[in-house]
mmCIF file of C-alpha atoms in Angstrom:
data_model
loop_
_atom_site.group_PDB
_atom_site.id
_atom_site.type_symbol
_atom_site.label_atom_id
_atom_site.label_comp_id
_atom_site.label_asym_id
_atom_site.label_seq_id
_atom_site.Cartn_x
_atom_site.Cartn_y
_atom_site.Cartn_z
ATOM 1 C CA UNK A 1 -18.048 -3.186 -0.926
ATOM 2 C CA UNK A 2 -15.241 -1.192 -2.308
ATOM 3 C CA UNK A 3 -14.126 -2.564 -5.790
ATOM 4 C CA UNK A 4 -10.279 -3.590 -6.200
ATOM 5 C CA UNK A 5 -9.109 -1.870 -9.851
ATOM 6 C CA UNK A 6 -6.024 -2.782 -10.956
ATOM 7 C CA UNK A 7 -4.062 -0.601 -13.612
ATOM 8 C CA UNK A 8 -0.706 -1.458 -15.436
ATOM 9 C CA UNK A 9 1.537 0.353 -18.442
ATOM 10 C CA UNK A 10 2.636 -2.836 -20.830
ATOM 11 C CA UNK A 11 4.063 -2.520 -24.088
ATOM 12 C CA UNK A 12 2.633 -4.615 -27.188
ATOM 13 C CA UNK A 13 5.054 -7.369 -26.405
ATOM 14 C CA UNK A 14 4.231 -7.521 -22.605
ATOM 15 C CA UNK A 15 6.670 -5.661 -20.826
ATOM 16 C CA UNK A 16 5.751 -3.828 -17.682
ATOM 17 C CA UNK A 17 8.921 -2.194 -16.783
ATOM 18 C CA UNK A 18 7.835 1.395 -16.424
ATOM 19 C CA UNK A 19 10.921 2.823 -18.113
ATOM 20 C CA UNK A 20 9.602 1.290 -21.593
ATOM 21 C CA UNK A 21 6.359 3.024 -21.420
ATOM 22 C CA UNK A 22 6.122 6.879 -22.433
ATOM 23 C CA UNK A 23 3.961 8.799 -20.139
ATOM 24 C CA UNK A 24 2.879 12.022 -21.545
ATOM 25 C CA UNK A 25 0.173 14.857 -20.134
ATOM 26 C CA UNK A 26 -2.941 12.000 -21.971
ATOM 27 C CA UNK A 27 -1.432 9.171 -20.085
ATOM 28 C CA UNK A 28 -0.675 11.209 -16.948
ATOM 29 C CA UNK A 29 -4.291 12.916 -17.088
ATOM 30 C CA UNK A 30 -5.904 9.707 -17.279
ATOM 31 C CA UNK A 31 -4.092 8.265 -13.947
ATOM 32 C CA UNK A 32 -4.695 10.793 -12.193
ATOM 33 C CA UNK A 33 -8.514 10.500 -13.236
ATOM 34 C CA UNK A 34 -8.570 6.667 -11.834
ATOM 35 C CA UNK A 35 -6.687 7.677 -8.361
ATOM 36 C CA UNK A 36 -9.980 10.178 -8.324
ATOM 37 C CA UNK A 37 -11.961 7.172 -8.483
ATOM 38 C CA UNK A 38 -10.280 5.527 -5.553
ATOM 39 C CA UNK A 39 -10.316 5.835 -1.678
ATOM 40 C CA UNK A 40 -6.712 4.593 -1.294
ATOM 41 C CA UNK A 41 -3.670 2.938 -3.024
ATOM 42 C CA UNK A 42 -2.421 -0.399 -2.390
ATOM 43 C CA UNK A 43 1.346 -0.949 -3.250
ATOM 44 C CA UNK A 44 3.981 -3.330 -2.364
ATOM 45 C CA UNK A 45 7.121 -1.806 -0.720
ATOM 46 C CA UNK A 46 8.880 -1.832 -4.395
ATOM 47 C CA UNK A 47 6.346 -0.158 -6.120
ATOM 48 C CA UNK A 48 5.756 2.406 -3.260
ATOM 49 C CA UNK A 49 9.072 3.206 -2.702
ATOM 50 C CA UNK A 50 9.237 4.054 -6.771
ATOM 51 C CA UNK A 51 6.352 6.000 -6.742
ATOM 52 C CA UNK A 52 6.937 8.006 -3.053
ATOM 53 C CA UNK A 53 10.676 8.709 -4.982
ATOM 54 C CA UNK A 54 9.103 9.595 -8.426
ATOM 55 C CA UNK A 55 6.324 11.749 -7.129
ATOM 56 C CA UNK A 56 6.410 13.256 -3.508
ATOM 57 C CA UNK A 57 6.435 16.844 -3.787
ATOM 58 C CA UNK A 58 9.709 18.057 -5.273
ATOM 59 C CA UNK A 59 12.202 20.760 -3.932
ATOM 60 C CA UNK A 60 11.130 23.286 -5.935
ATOM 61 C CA UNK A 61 9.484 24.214 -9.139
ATOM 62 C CA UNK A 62 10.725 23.260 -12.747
ATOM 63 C CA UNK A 63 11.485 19.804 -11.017
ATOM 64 C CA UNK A 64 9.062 17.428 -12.928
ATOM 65 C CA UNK A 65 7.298 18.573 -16.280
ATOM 66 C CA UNK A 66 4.035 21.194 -15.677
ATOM 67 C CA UNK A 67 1.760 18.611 -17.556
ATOM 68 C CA UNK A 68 2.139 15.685 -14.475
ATOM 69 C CA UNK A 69 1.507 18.587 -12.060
ATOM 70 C CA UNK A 70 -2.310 17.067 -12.094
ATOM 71 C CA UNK A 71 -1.302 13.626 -11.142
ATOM 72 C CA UNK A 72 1.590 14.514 -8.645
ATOM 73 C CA UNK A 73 -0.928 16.646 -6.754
ATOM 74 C CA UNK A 74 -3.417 13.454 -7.102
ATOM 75 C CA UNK A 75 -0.906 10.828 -6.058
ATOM 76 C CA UNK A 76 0.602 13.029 -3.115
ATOM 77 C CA UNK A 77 -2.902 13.227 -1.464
ATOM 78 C CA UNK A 78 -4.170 9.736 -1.524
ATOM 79 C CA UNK A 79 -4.274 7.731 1.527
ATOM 80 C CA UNK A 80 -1.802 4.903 0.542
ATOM 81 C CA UNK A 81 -1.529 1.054 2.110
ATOM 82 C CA UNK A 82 1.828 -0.543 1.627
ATOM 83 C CA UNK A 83 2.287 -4.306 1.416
ATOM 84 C CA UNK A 84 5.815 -5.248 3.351
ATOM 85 C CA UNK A 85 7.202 -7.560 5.549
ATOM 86 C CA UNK A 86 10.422 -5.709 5.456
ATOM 87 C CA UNK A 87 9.653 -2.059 6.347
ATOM 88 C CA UNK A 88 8.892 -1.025 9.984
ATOM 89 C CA UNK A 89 7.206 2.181 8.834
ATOM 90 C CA UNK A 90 6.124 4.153 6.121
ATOM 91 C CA UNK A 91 4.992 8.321 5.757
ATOM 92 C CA UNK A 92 3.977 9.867 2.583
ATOM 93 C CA UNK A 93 0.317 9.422 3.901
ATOM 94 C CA UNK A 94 0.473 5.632 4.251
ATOM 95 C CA UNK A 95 0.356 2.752 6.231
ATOM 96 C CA UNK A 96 1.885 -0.566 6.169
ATOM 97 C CA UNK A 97 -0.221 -3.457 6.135
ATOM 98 C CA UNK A 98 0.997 -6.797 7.951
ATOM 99 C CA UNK A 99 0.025 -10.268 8.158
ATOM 100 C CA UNK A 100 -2.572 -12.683 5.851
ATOM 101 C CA UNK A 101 -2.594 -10.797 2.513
ATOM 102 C CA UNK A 102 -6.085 -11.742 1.615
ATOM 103 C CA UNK A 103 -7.454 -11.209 5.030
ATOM 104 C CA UNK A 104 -6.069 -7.724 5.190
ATOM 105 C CA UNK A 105 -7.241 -6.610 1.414
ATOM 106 C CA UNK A 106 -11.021 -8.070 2.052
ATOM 107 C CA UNK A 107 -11.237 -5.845 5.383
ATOM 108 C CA UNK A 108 -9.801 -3.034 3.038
ATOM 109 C CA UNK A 109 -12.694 -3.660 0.783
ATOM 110 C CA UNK A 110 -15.536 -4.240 2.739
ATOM 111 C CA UNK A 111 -14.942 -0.282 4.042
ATOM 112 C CA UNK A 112 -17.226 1.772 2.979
ATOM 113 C CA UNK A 113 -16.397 4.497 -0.082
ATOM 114 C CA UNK A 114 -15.502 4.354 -3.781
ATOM 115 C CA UNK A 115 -12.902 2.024 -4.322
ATOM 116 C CA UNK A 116 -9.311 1.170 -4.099
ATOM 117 C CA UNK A 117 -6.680 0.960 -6.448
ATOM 118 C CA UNK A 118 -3.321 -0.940 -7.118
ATOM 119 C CA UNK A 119 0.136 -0.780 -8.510
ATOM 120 C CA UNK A 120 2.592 -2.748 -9.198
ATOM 121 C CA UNK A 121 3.234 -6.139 -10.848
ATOM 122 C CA UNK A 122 4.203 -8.848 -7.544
ATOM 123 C CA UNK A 123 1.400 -7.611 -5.905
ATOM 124 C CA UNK A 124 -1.274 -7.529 -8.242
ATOM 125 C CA UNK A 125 0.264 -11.042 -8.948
ATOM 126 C CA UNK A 126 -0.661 -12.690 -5.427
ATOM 127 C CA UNK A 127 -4.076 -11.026 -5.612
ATOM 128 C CA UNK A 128 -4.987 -11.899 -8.934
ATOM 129 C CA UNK A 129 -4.186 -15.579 -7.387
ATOM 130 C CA UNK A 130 -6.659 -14.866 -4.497
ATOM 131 C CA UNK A 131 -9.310 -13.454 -6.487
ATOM 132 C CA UNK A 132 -9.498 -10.106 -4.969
ATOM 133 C CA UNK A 133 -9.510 -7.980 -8.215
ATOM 134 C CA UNK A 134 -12.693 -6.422 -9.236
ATOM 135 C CA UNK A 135 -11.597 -4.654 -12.450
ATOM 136 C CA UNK A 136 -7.961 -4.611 -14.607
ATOM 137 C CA UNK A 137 -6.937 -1.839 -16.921
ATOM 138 C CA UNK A 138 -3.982 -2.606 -19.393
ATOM 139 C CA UNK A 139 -2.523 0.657 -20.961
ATOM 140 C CA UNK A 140 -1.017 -0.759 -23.987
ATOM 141 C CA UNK A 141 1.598 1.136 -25.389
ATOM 142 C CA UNK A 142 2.410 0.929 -29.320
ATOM 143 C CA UNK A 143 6.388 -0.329 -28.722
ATOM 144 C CA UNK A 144 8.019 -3.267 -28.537
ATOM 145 C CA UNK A 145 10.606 -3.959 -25.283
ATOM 146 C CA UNK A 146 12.219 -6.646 -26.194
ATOM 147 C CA UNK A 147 12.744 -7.519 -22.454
ATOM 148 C CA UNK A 148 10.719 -8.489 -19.072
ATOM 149 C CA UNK A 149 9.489 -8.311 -17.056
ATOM 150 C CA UNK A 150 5.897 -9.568 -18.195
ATOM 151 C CA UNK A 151 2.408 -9.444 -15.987
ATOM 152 C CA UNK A 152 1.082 -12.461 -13.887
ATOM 153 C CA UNK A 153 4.103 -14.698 -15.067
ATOM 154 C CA UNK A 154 3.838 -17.907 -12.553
ATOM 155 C CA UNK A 155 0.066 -17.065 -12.846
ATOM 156 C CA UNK A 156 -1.051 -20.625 -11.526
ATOM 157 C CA UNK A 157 -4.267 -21.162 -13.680
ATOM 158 C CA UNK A 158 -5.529 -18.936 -16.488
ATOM 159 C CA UNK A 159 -8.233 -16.086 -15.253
ATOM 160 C CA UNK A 160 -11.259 -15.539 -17.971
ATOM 161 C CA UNK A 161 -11.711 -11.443 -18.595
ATOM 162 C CA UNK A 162 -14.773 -9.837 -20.148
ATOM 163 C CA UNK A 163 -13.966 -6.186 -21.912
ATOM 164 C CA UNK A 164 -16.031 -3.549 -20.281
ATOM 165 C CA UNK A 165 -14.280 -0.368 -21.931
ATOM 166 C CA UNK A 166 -11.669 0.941 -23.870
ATOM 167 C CA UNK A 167 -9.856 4.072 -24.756
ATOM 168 C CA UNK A 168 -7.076 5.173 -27.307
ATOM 169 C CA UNK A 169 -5.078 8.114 -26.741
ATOM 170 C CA UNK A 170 -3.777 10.589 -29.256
ATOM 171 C CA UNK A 171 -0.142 8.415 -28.499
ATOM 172 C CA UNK A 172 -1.002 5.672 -29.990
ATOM 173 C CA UNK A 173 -1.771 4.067 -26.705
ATOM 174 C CA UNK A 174 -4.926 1.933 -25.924
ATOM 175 C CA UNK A 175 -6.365 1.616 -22.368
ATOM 176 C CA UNK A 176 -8.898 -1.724 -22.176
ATOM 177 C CA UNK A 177 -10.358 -2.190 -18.878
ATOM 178 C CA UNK A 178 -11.541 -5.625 -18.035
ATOM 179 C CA UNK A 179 -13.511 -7.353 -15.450
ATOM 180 C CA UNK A 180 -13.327 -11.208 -14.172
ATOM 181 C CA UNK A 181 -15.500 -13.481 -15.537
ATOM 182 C CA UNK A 182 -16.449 -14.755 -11.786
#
């Protein structure tokens, strides 16, 4: 069975708007090492449509900074599911999934290969409530927002976590990877 990782940017205070968290080649580098680890993406149609518009391949050269080069290249050539009611199709190497959420995830993960990773904060929110992730990363950042929005909020009972690694960055920046206490 294909594990389910989850991976977020939050600042100290618990924002997870992805303007208030500084990237950087470290932060960048280590993305693009989790997509390695992972079969396909899972997205919602927000979060795709961010990342398809952030990181497709550009016009031309000088268009994004040389040191996300690594993880552009990585993102562009992942297979990619996107979670929509709303959009009839979907390129950029993807494919829409339809119907029972939890229904089509499990079939996702009970295909053979490494794993699958998602973005994202709605999404990860209705499969945190069904259960369905096998590992969360936070990426702390060392800033305070000020603002929302904040992960899981509406989170209908509390989940137990057990630390299984972590990693600071030269930034300041802490990446703690957690699994469910099941």
């Amino acid at each position: 069975m294909r594990p389910l990782r989850y991976s977020i940017n939050v600042t100290l205070d618990g924002c997870c708007d992805h303007r208030e968290s500084p990237g950087g080649e470290e932060i960048h580098r280590h993305y693009a090492e989790n997509l390695a680890r992972a079969d396909a993406l899972i997205f919602g149609r927000v979060t795709y449509e961010m990342m398809e518009e952030a990181w497709r391949p550009a016009a031309g050269p000088g268009t994004r900074p040389e040191s996300t080069d690594h993880f552009a290249r990585t993102i562009d050539a992942a297979k990619k599911y996107v979670v929509s009611n709303t959009l009839d199709q979907v390129d950029w190497n993807a494919e829409v999934l339809r119907g029972d959420l939890g229904k089509a995830v499990e079939q996702l993960k009970q295909e053979p290969g490494n794993g699958l990773f998602l973005g994202g904060v709605k999404l990860a929110l209705a499969l945190a409530e069904l259960d369905l992730i096998d590992e969360y990363e936070f990426v702390v950042h060392p800033r305070l927002a000020g603002h929302g929005p904040t992960l899981f909020a509406g989170l209908p009972k509390s989940l137990d976590l057990k630390l299984v690694d972590k990693k600071q960055f030269e930034s300041g920046a802490v990446a703690m990877r957690y699994e469910p206490r099941r």
